[in-house]
Short mmCIF file of C-alpha atoms and ligand atoms in Angstrom, two decimals:
data_model
loop_
_atom_site.label_atom_id
_atom_site.label_comp_id
_atom_site.label_asym_id
_atom_site.label_seq_id
_atom_site.Cartn_x
_atom_site.Cartn_y
_atom_site.Cartn_z
CA UNK A 245 -10.36 -14.54 27.36
CA UNK A 246 -6.66 -14.66 28.63
CA UNK A 247 -5.23 -11.99 26.30
CA UNK A 248 -6.36 -13.71 23.32
CA UNK A 249 -4.16 -16.80 23.89
CA UNK A 250 -4.37 -19.85 21.71
CA UNK A 251 -3.34 -23.33 21.36
CA UNK A 252 0.03 -24.46 19.85
CA UNK A 253 -1.72 -24.56 16.41
CA UNK A 254 -3.48 -21.12 16.83
CA UNK A 255 -6.80 -22.84 15.65
CA UNK A 256 -8.43 -22.59 19.18
CA UNK A 257 -8.69 -19.42 21.42
CA UNK A 258 -9.14 -20.04 25.02
CA UNK A 259 -12.15 -18.33 26.53
CA UNK A 260 -10.86 -18.37 30.24
CA UNK A 261 -10.57 -14.85 31.59
CA UNK A 262 -7.45 -15.51 33.75
CA UNK A 263 -4.27 -17.85 33.60
CA UNK A 264 -2.54 -18.69 36.72
CA UNK A 265 0.85 -19.71 37.16
CA UNK A 266 1.30 -21.12 40.80
CA UNK A 267 4.72 -22.33 42.01
CA UNK A 268 3.62 -24.59 44.83
CA UNK A 269 0.95 -26.90 45.61
CA UNK A 270 -0.37 -24.77 48.29
CA UNK A 271 -0.97 -22.02 45.79
CA UNK A 272 -2.73 -24.56 43.53
CA UNK A 273 -4.80 -25.65 46.36
CA UNK A 274 -5.63 -22.07 47.19
CA UNK A 275 -6.68 -21.20 43.72
CA UNK A 276 -9.02 -24.23 43.57
CA UNK A 277 -10.67 -23.25 46.75
CA UNK A 278 -11.14 -19.58 45.91
CA UNK A 279 -12.36 -20.26 42.30
CA UNK A 280 -15.64 -21.72 40.94
CA UNK A 281 -14.62 -23.11 37.50
CA UNK A 282 -11.10 -23.84 36.49
CA UNK A 283 -9.05 -26.21 34.72
CA UNK A 284 -5.29 -27.35 34.22
CA UNK A 285 -3.53 -26.23 31.14
CA UNK A 286 -0.69 -28.23 29.83
CA UNK A 287 1.47 -27.30 27.00
CA UNK A 288 -1.51 -26.44 24.79
CA UNK A 289 -0.88 -29.06 22.19
CA UNK A 290 -4.44 -30.25 21.81
CA UNK A 291 -6.26 -28.99 19.03
CA UNK A 292 -9.78 -28.69 20.49
CA UNK A 293 -11.30 -26.98 23.69
CA UNK A 294 -10.55 -30.04 25.89
CA UNK A 295 -8.10 -27.93 28.23
CA UNK A 296 -10.18 -24.68 28.32
CA UNK A 297 -12.26 -23.23 31.23
CA UNK A 298 -15.06 -20.64 31.09
CA UNK A 299 -13.21 -18.79 34.05
CA UNK A 300 -9.71 -19.73 35.22
CA UNK A 301 -6.89 -21.82 33.90
CA UNK A 302 -3.80 -23.08 35.77
CA UNK A 303 -0.62 -23.67 34.12
CA UNK A 304 1.69 -25.93 35.92
CA UNK A 305 4.78 -24.74 33.90
CA UNK A 306 6.65 -23.82 37.00
CA UNK A 307 6.28 -27.46 38.01
CA UNK A 308 8.98 -28.49 35.80
CA UNK A 309 11.32 -30.64 38.22
CA UNK A 310 11.89 -34.42 37.90
CA UNK A 311 11.63 -35.38 41.66
CA UNK A 312 12.86 -38.74 42.29
CA UNK A 313 14.29 -41.84 40.61
CA UNK A 314 13.64 -45.02 42.45
CA UNK A 315 15.88 -47.63 41.12
CA UNK A 316 14.44 -50.44 43.01
CA UNK A 317 11.02 -50.01 42.10
CA UNK A 318 12.14 -48.85 38.41
CA UNK A 319 9.91 -45.58 38.64
CA UNK A 320 10.50 -41.79 38.21
CA UNK A 321 8.29 -39.28 39.95
CA UNK A 322 7.89 -35.87 38.22
CA UNK A 323 6.19 -32.68 38.70
CA UNK A 324 3.17 -32.32 36.51
CA UNK A 325 4.56 -29.61 34.21
CA UNK A 326 7.59 -31.62 33.00
CA UNK A 327 7.94 -32.12 29.52
CA UNK A 328 9.09 -35.29 27.68
CA UNK A 329 12.30 -33.73 26.34
CA UNK A 330 14.05 -32.94 29.69
CA UNK A 331 12.71 -36.00 31.27
CA UNK A 332 14.07 -38.11 28.77
CA UNK A 333 17.46 -36.46 28.77
CA UNK A 334 17.65 -36.83 32.60
CA UNK A 335 16.57 -40.61 32.68
CA UNK A 336 19.02 -41.24 29.81
CA UNK A 337 21.84 -39.79 32.03
CA UNK A 338 20.74 -42.06 34.76
CA UNK A 339 20.67 -45.19 32.50
CA UNK A 340 16.87 -45.46 32.20
CA UNK A 341 14.24 -45.03 29.70
CA UNK A 342 10.56 -44.66 29.09
CA UNK A 343 8.70 -47.41 27.22
CA UNK A 344 7.63 -45.24 24.62
CA UNK A 345 7.18 -41.67 23.17
CA UNK A 346 4.91 -39.64 21.08
CA UNK A 347 6.04 -38.02 17.77
CA UNK A 348 7.55 -34.89 19.58
CA UNK A 349 8.94 -34.22 22.95
CA UNK A 350 7.70 -30.89 23.78
CA UNK A 351 4.58 -32.00 25.32
CA UNK A 352 3.81 -32.06 29.25
CA UNK A 353 3.72 -35.40 30.69
CA UNK A 354 0.40 -34.70 32.42
CA UNK A 355 -1.23 -33.23 29.30
CA UNK A 356 0.08 -36.26 27.28
CA UNK A 357 -1.35 -38.90 29.90
CA UNK A 358 -4.65 -36.99 30.41
CA UNK A 359 -5.55 -37.56 26.63
CA UNK A 360 -4.13 -40.86 26.06
CA UNK A 361 -1.34 -39.75 23.91
CA UNK A 362 0.56 -42.59 22.37
CA UNK A 363 3.42 -43.58 20.14
CA UNK A 364 3.53 -46.87 18.17
CA UNK A 365 4.34 -50.46 18.80
CA UNK A 366 2.49 -53.64 19.12
CA UNK A 367 3.59 -54.36 22.59
CA UNK A 368 3.59 -50.58 23.70
CA UNK A 369 0.50 -49.19 25.49
CA UNK A 370 -0.17 -45.33 25.22
CA UNK A 371 2.08 -43.19 27.52
CA UNK A 372 -0.66 -43.16 30.43
CA UNK A 373 -0.10 -46.69 30.93
CA UNK A 374 3.33 -45.87 32.34
CA UNK A 375 1.63 -43.85 35.24
CA UNK A 376 1.82 -45.92 38.52
CA UNK A 377 0.71 -43.10 40.79
CA UNK A 378 -0.63 -39.33 40.49
CA UNK A 379 -0.88 -36.71 43.22
CA UNK A 380 -3.93 -34.55 42.45
CA UNK A 381 -5.57 -31.56 44.09
CA UNK A 382 -9.23 -32.04 43.97
CA UNK A 383 -12.30 -29.77 43.97
CA UNK A 384 -12.30 -29.24 47.68
CA UNK A 385 -8.62 -28.27 47.72
CA UNK A 386 -7.64 -31.48 49.15
CA UNK A 387 -4.43 -33.52 47.91
CA UNK A 388 -5.17 -37.09 46.94
CA UNK A 389 -2.62 -39.62 46.00
CA UNK A 390 -3.87 -42.47 43.74
CA UNK A 391 -1.80 -45.53 42.99
CA UNK A 392 -2.11 -48.33 40.75
CA UNK A 393 -1.18 -50.62 43.69
CA UNK A 394 -3.76 -49.27 46.27
CA UNK A 395 -6.65 -48.00 44.08
CA UNK A 396 -7.20 -50.61 41.43
CA UNK A 397 -10.20 -49.68 39.29
CA UNK A 398 -10.46 -46.23 40.48
CA UNK A 399 -6.99 -45.62 39.43
CA UNK A 400 -7.76 -47.19 35.85
CA UNK A 401 -10.56 -44.33 35.83
CA UNK A 402 -8.55 -41.54 36.94
CA UNK A 403 -5.32 -41.78 34.94
CA UNK A 404 -6.75 -40.65 31.37
CA UNK A 405 -8.84 -37.99 33.43
CA UNK A 406 -9.37 -35.41 30.56
CA UNK A 407 -8.58 -32.79 33.13
CA UNK A 408 -11.80 -33.65 34.87
CA UNK A 409 -10.96 -34.97 38.24
CA UNK A 410 -8.71 -31.95 39.48
CA UNK A 411 -5.33 -30.58 38.88
CA UNK A 412 -2.53 -33.22 38.65
CA UNK A 413 0.60 -32.10 40.55
CA UNK A 414 2.89 -35.09 40.47
CA UNK A 415 3.15 -38.25 38.59
CA UNK A 416 5.03 -41.40 39.11
CA UNK A 417 6.10 -43.44 35.92
CA UNK A 418 7.34 -46.97 35.23
CA UNK A 419 10.77 -46.89 33.62
CA UNK A 420 12.98 -49.48 32.21
CA UNK A 421 16.70 -49.85 31.71
CA UNK A 422 18.08 -47.61 28.83
CA UNK A 423 18.43 -49.20 25.43
CA UNK A 424 19.70 -48.22 22.04
CA UNK A 425 17.58 -48.24 18.83
CA UNK A 426 18.28 -48.03 15.09
CA UNK A 427 15.79 -46.56 12.55
CA UNK A 428 15.31 -47.72 8.99
CA UNK A 429 12.88 -46.42 6.34
CA UNK A 430 11.30 -48.27 3.37
CA UNK A 431 9.40 -46.59 0.51
CA UNK A 432 6.44 -47.29 -1.56
CA UNK A 433 4.53 -50.11 0.14
CA UNK A 434 1.60 -50.96 -1.97
CA UNK A 435 -1.58 -50.84 0.18
CA UNK A 436 -2.76 -54.31 -1.17
CA UNK A 437 0.27 -55.78 0.68
CA UNK A 438 -1.27 -54.66 3.98
CA UNK A 439 -4.23 -56.93 3.45
CA UNK A 440 -2.00 -60.04 4.33
CA UNK A 441 0.99 -58.66 5.70
CA UNK A 442 0.00 -55.76 8.01
CA UNK A 443 0.79 -58.08 11.08
CA UNK A 444 4.07 -59.22 9.75
CA UNK A 445 5.17 -55.49 8.97
CA UNK A 446 4.14 -53.96 12.41
CA UNK A 447 5.17 -56.70 14.54
CA UNK A 448 8.75 -56.80 12.94
CA UNK A 449 10.22 -54.00 15.03
CA UNK A 450 9.63 -52.19 18.45
CA UNK A 451 7.76 -49.31 17.00
CA UNK A 452 6.32 -49.07 13.47
CA UNK A 453 4.98 -45.97 11.64
CA UNK A 454 3.44 -46.09 8.19
CA UNK A 455 3.00 -42.75 6.35
CA UNK A 456 0.93 -41.97 3.37
CA UNK A 457 -0.53 -38.91 1.50
CA UNK A 458 -3.45 -40.88 0.30
CA UNK A 459 -2.56 -39.93 -3.26
CA UNK A 460 -2.20 -43.46 -4.56
CA UNK A 461 -2.94 -46.85 -3.31
CA UNK A 462 0.45 -46.99 -1.43
CA UNK A 463 2.29 -46.11 1.81
CA UNK A 464 5.07 -43.62 0.95
CA UNK A 465 7.30 -44.56 3.92
CA UNK A 466 7.50 -47.36 6.55
CA UNK A 467 9.67 -46.42 9.50
CA UNK A 468 11.00 -49.34 11.67
CA UNK A 469 12.28 -48.51 14.99
CA UNK A 470 14.18 -51.55 16.59
CA UNK A 471 16.01 -52.13 19.66
CA UNK A 472 19.83 -52.65 18.97
CA UNK A 473 20.63 -56.01 20.62
CA UNK A 474 24.03 -57.55 20.66
CA UNK A 475 24.70 -59.94 17.96
CA UNK A 476 21.70 -58.97 15.82
CA UNK A 477 22.31 -58.71 12.23
CA UNK A 478 22.61 -55.10 10.99
CA UNK A 479 22.02 -56.09 7.36
CA UNK A 480 18.54 -55.53 6.03
CA UNK A 481 16.72 -56.69 3.11
CA UNK A 482 16.71 -54.23 0.16
CA UNK A 483 13.22 -54.90 -0.35
CA UNK A 484 10.27 -55.74 1.90
CA UNK A 485 6.74 -56.57 0.55
CA UNK A 486 7.66 -54.74 -2.69
CA UNK A 487 8.89 -51.49 -0.58
CA UNK A 488 12.37 -50.58 -0.92
CA UNK A 489 14.85 -49.60 1.59
CA UNK A 490 15.59 -45.84 1.49
CA UNK A 491 19.11 -44.75 0.39
CA UNK A 492 19.19 -41.52 2.48
CA UNK A 493 17.36 -39.69 5.36
CA UNK A 494 13.68 -39.12 4.92
CA UNK A 495 11.03 -36.59 6.41
CA UNK A 496 7.56 -38.21 6.34
CA UNK A 497 6.41 -35.37 3.89
CA UNK A 498 7.87 -35.82 0.57
CA UNK A 499 10.02 -33.06 -0.50
CA UNK A 500 10.94 -31.82 2.79
CA UNK A 501 14.38 -31.89 4.42
CA UNK A 502 15.15 -34.46 6.89
CA UNK A 503 17.40 -32.28 8.84
CA UNK A 504 15.00 -32.14 11.66
CA UNK A 505 14.20 -35.68 11.70
CA UNK A 506 15.64 -38.20 14.06
CA UNK A 507 18.33 -40.36 12.61
CA UNK A 508 17.77 -42.99 10.13
CA UNK A 509 19.83 -45.49 7.88
CA UNK A 510 20.20 -47.88 10.81
CA UNK A 511 22.61 -45.72 12.70
CA UNK A 512 22.44 -46.83 16.30
CA UNK A 513 21.59 -44.06 19.09
CA UNK A 514 19.70 -43.81 22.42
CA UNK A 515 16.07 -44.51 22.66
CA UNK A 516 15.24 -41.14 22.98
CA UNK A 517 16.80 -39.97 19.89
CA UNK A 518 14.93 -42.67 17.79
CA UNK A 519 11.51 -43.06 19.19
CA UNK A 520 10.33 -39.63 18.24
CA UNK A 521 10.20 -38.74 14.61
CA UNK A 522 11.58 -35.16 15.40
CA UNK A 523 14.81 -34.29 17.05
CA UNK A 524 14.49 -32.96 20.77
CA UNK A 525 16.47 -29.83 19.90
CA UNK A 526 14.16 -29.01 17.18
CA UNK A 527 11.28 -26.66 18.05
CA UNK A 528 8.42 -27.33 15.50
CA UNK A 529 7.15 -24.14 13.99
CA UNK A 530 3.84 -23.39 15.70
CA UNK A 531 0.83 -23.51 13.74
CA UNK A 532 0.43 -24.44 9.98
CA UNK A 533 -1.28 -27.55 10.55
CA UNK A 534 -4.61 -29.32 12.13
CA UNK A 535 -4.67 -32.84 13.48
CA UNK A 536 -7.22 -35.63 13.71
CA UNK A 537 -6.96 -39.23 14.71
CA UNK A 538 -9.19 -42.35 14.78
CA UNK A 539 -8.42 -45.59 16.67
CA UNK A 540 -9.83 -48.86 15.23
CA UNK A 541 -9.62 -52.24 16.72
CA UNK A 542 -6.42 -53.81 15.52
CA UNK A 543 -8.33 -56.69 13.40
CA UNK A 544 -10.07 -54.09 11.33
CA UNK A 545 -6.65 -52.20 10.23
CA UNK A 546 -7.07 -53.20 6.62
CA UNK A 547 -10.82 -52.36 6.43
CA UNK A 548 -10.09 -49.05 7.82
CA UNK A 549 -7.28 -48.14 5.41
CA UNK A 550 -9.49 -49.47 2.70
CA UNK A 551 -12.28 -47.06 3.91
CA UNK A 552 -9.92 -44.01 3.69
CA UNK A 553 -8.68 -44.90 0.35
CA UNK A 554 -12.35 -44.71 -0.84
CA UNK A 555 -12.16 -41.23 0.07
CA UNK A 556 -8.86 -40.43 -1.36
CA UNK A 557 -9.94 -37.78 -3.72
CA UNK A 558 -11.34 -35.77 -0.82
CA UNK A 559 -8.70 -36.49 1.56
CA UNK A 560 -5.33 -36.00 -0.17
CA UNK A 561 -5.90 -32.31 -1.29
CA UNK A 562 -6.54 -31.29 2.38
CA UNK A 563 -3.60 -33.49 3.63
CA UNK A 564 -0.01 -32.95 4.54
CA UNK A 565 0.54 -36.45 5.67
CA UNK A 566 -1.31 -39.35 7.39
CA UNK A 567 0.41 -41.85 9.81
CA UNK A 568 -0.67 -45.29 10.96
CA UNK A 569 0.62 -46.63 14.21
CA UNK A 570 -0.34 -49.41 16.57
CA UNK A 571 -1.17 -49.45 20.14
CA UNK A 572 -1.46 -52.26 22.74
CA UNK A 573 -4.58 -52.88 24.72
CA UNK A 574 -4.78 -51.36 28.27
CA UNK A 575 -7.04 -51.17 31.16
CA UNK A 576 -7.46 -47.39 31.48
CA UNK A 577 -11.12 -46.47 31.22
CA UNK A 578 -11.03 -43.66 28.73
CA UNK A 579 -8.43 -45.03 26.66
CA UNK A 580 -9.46 -45.67 23.00
CA UNK A 581 -7.35 -48.93 23.54
CA UNK A 582 -9.29 -50.07 26.56
CA UNK A 583 -9.34 -53.87 26.60
CA UNK A 584 -8.50 -53.88 22.73
CA UNK A 585 -5.40 -53.60 20.71
CA UNK A 586 -5.91 -50.67 18.28
CA UNK A 587 -4.38 -49.27 14.91
CA UNK A 588 -4.54 -45.43 14.61
CA UNK A 589 -4.88 -43.53 11.68
CA UNK A 590 -3.68 -40.01 12.14
CA UNK A 591 -4.00 -37.00 9.68
CA UNK A 592 -1.96 -33.97 9.62
CA UNK A 593 -4.10 -31.38 7.63
CA UNK A 594 -3.51 -28.39 5.94
CA UNK A 595 -4.76 -25.36 8.00
CA UNK A 596 -8.29 -25.18 6.22
CA UNK A 597 -10.69 -25.79 9.05
CA UNK A 598 -13.96 -25.02 7.01
CA UNK A 599 -12.87 -27.74 4.61
CA UNK A 600 -11.42 -30.33 7.09
CA UNK A 601 -14.85 -29.86 8.97
CA UNK A 602 -16.95 -30.96 5.96
CA UNK A 603 -14.50 -33.91 5.50
CA UNK A 604 -14.46 -35.37 8.98
CA UNK A 605 -18.05 -36.64 8.95
CA UNK A 606 -17.28 -38.30 5.85
CA UNK A 607 -14.43 -40.19 7.38
CA UNK A 608 -16.27 -40.82 10.50
CA UNK A 609 -19.09 -42.38 8.47
CA UNK A 610 -16.73 -44.63 6.53
CA UNK A 611 -15.13 -45.66 9.92
CA UNK A 612 -18.41 -46.10 11.80
CA UNK A 613 -18.88 -49.76 11.29
CA UNK A 614 -15.43 -50.30 12.67
CA UNK A 615 -16.27 -48.31 15.88
CA UNK A 616 -13.55 -45.74 15.29
CA UNK A 617 -12.84 -43.57 18.31
CA UNK A 618 -11.35 -40.05 18.01
CA UNK A 619 -8.16 -38.90 19.82
CA UNK A 620 -9.31 -36.81 22.83
CA UNK A 621 -7.01 -34.06 21.93
CA UNK A 622 -7.46 -33.54 18.30
CA UNK A 623 -10.27 -32.52 15.95
CA UNK A 624 -13.47 -34.67 15.20
CA UNK A 625 -17.09 -34.01 14.42
CA UNK A 626 -18.66 -37.06 15.87
CA UNK A 627 -21.83 -36.35 17.87
CA UNK A 628 -21.55 -36.73 21.63
CA UNK A 629 -23.91 -39.68 21.55
CA UNK A 630 -22.03 -41.82 19.19
CA UNK A 631 -18.84 -41.09 21.14
CA UNK A 632 -20.30 -42.11 24.31
CA UNK A 633 -21.72 -45.21 23.03
CA UNK A 634 -18.04 -46.29 22.18
CA UNK A 635 -16.93 -46.11 25.91
CA UNK A 636 -18.06 -49.10 27.95
CA UNK A 637 -16.66 -47.55 31.17
CA UNK A 638 -18.34 -43.99 30.35
CA UNK A 639 -20.95 -44.19 33.17
CA UNK A 640 -18.30 -45.20 35.85
CA UNK A 641 -15.97 -42.27 34.56
CA UNK A 642 -19.07 -39.91 34.92
CA UNK A 643 -19.57 -41.26 38.44
CA UNK A 644 -15.90 -40.80 39.06
CA UNK A 645 -15.88 -37.19 38.03
CA UNK A 646 -18.95 -36.44 40.20
CA UNK A 647 -17.43 -38.03 43.03
CA UNK A 648 -14.07 -35.84 42.84
CA UNK A 649 -15.72 -32.95 41.64
CA UNK A 650 -19.48 -32.82 42.81
CA UNK A 651 -19.94 -28.86 41.77
CA UNK A 652 -18.34 -29.45 38.32
CA UNK A 653 -15.62 -27.11 38.97
CA UNK A 654 -13.32 -28.81 36.40
CA UNK A 655 -16.17 -29.28 33.72
CA UNK A 656 -15.84 -27.18 30.54
CA UNK A 657 -17.89 -27.05 27.41
CA UNK A 658 -15.98 -30.21 25.94
CA UNK A 659 -16.75 -32.35 29.01
CA UNK A 660 -20.20 -31.04 29.29
CA UNK A 661 -20.69 -32.16 25.76
CA UNK A 662 -18.80 -35.22 25.11
CA UNK A 663 -18.83 -36.86 28.67
CA UNK A 664 -22.04 -35.51 30.41
CA UNK A 665 -24.03 -35.24 26.78
CA UNK A 666 -25.33 -31.69 27.30
CA UNK A 667 -26.56 -30.60 24.05
C1 LIG B 1543 2.66 -31.26 16.96
C2 LIG B 1543 1.78 -32.23 17.66
C3 LIG B 1543 2.27 -33.72 17.61
C4 LIG B 1543 1.44 -34.40 18.44
N1 LIG B 1543 1.80 -35.71 18.38
C5 LIG B 1543 1.24 -36.78 19.06
C6 LIG B 1543 1.49 -38.13 18.96
O1 LIG B 1543 2.47 -38.48 18.47
N2 LIG B 1543 0.66 -38.94 19.62
C7 LIG B 1543 -0.60 -38.62 20.10
O2 LIG B 1543 -1.19 -39.40 20.69
N3 LIG B 1543 -0.71 -37.38 20.40
C8 LIG B 1543 -0.23 -36.39 19.71
N4 LIG B 1543 -0.41 -34.98 19.73
C9 LIG B 1543 -1.63 -34.55 20.65
C10 LIG B 1543 -1.02 -34.12 21.93
O3 LIG B 1543 -0.15 -35.07 22.63
C11 LIG B 1543 -2.08 -34.05 23.03
O4 LIG B 1543 -3.10 -33.21 22.56
C12 LIG B 1543 -1.76 -33.80 24.48
O5 LIG B 1543 -2.91 -33.78 25.31
C13 LIG B 1543 -1.01 -32.45 24.46
O6 LIG B 1543 -0.60 -32.22 26.04
P1 LIG B 1543 -0.54 -30.82 26.47
O7 LIG B 1543 0.33 -30.93 27.67
O8 LIG B 1543 -0.31 -29.91 25.49
O9 LIG B 1543 -1.93 -30.60 27.11
P2 LIG B 1543 -2.97 -29.61 26.73
O10 LIG B 1543 -3.41 -29.72 25.51
O11 LIG B 1543 -2.63 -28.26 27.42
O12 LIG B 1543 -4.25 -30.28 27.73
C14 LIG B 1543 -4.80 -31.37 27.22
C15 LIG B 1543 -5.82 -32.06 28.60
O13 LIG B 1543 -4.66 -32.41 29.55
C16 LIG B 1543 -5.32 -31.69 30.74
N5 LIG B 1543 -4.14 -31.46 31.72
C17 LIG B 1543 -2.98 -30.75 31.46
N6 LIG B 1543 -2.29 -30.61 32.44
C18 LIG B 1543 -2.90 -31.32 33.68
C19 LIG B 1543 -2.60 -31.25 34.95
N7 LIG B 1543 -1.54 -30.85 35.42
N8 LIG B 1543 -3.68 -31.86 35.57
C20 LIG B 1543 -4.90 -32.40 35.20
N9 LIG B 1543 -5.18 -32.21 33.67
C21 LIG B 1543 -4.03 -31.76 33.01
C22 LIG B 1543 -6.05 -30.59 30.24
O14 LIG B 1543 -6.98 -30.04 31.40
C23 LIG B 1543 -6.72 -31.09 29.09
O15 LIG B 1543 -7.92 -31.73 29.45
C24 LIG B 1543 0.30 -34.11 19.10
C25 LIG B 1543 0.09 -32.75 19.01
C26 LIG B 1543 0.77 -31.76 18.24
C27 LIG B 1543 0.44 -30.43 18.39
#
């Protein structure tokens, strides 16, 4: 293993023998030609073995430049090791924005897109939906460029590639004009209100997150992130579906200081300082958590909340916090939101894997009738056959991987198990 190196949370130790840090595309090509098993490693924020390789890992951390902004086409091209934090600052300075962000800005763009990482918002697809082109070094060492314009369905298969197509060296992303946002928090929303008003609540802002500790039948907090538009009223109702407007800044976990959270209380600010929950300049302490997330079709949102609520006694003691978000439908084959708008239920667990591992099958069973799909980069226990049955485009994705990587150079235990179904 690479000097006992582990992922961000420290719950997974990579088994690869070597970690390479190439500085040029030519060096990436050379490594790929010379090695028989390898895989790209991003910023190590996944909680499972998806980024591992039995032999060699390639980190693109030296590929950290934003390459070009195309104002006419409204795109930005970045080297694949770029993290969202620096990219957002660059775009903001130039008067542009990304359509959405995940909860923290420290992850790499390539790693996030490879696993369908997402933020929230009824009209916002996951972060990979912004990819319009990608440069990738494939198993034979050749550099290929795939684009939405030219490669149609193949492109839709390649974007959420789970690291299986090769090493992505460059990405082009759609951008929009910069915008300001405000963030407001309401507290103590009864679960029962979501039966009739879930759509009203999540559609009422650009991005909405609901947080609960599942200790009672209520959501502790609802975070509304709204675009600030000229002339829009800044006055908010003190009460919303029985939830009350918070009177000071809040951390999603009750009792923790909000000092590291992005500004709330309706204070306007730039998009990249409101879309994530945590400040860009705050480095989260590595480690003391595990994460799981399931996506269910949007129309089953309340049934899914009810299903988890039935397990409240089991869930609450192991939980730090749970977050509900909405994600728009997309066309990307391996997206949990392929052709269906979804609601996601995320769990930040205390770091007690033996107990969490026992609980996950119970949650998966509760959500099975709703066709819940797990997040590719988080922890789950669903059997591979079940997972495979949930992806209509899986056979096409298998074929795509075989086409780009006939010898299985970029295959690892995770892909063998969940994509190719090895026992
Ligand atoms: C604190 C924390 C908060 C998080 N918040 C969110 C959230 O809000 N929303 C959400 O959806 N997820 C969230 N995640 C999950 C996270 O976004 C995903 O696990 C994501 O894949 C991590 O990106 P990474 O760069 O660390 O990739 P890694 O974990 O290093 O790798 C993930 C995958 O990407 C592939 N990959 C990486 N770089 C390349 C490349 N250059 N070419 C080809 N393949 C590549 C790897 O091979 C692997 O398959 C969070 C995780 C943590 C730890």
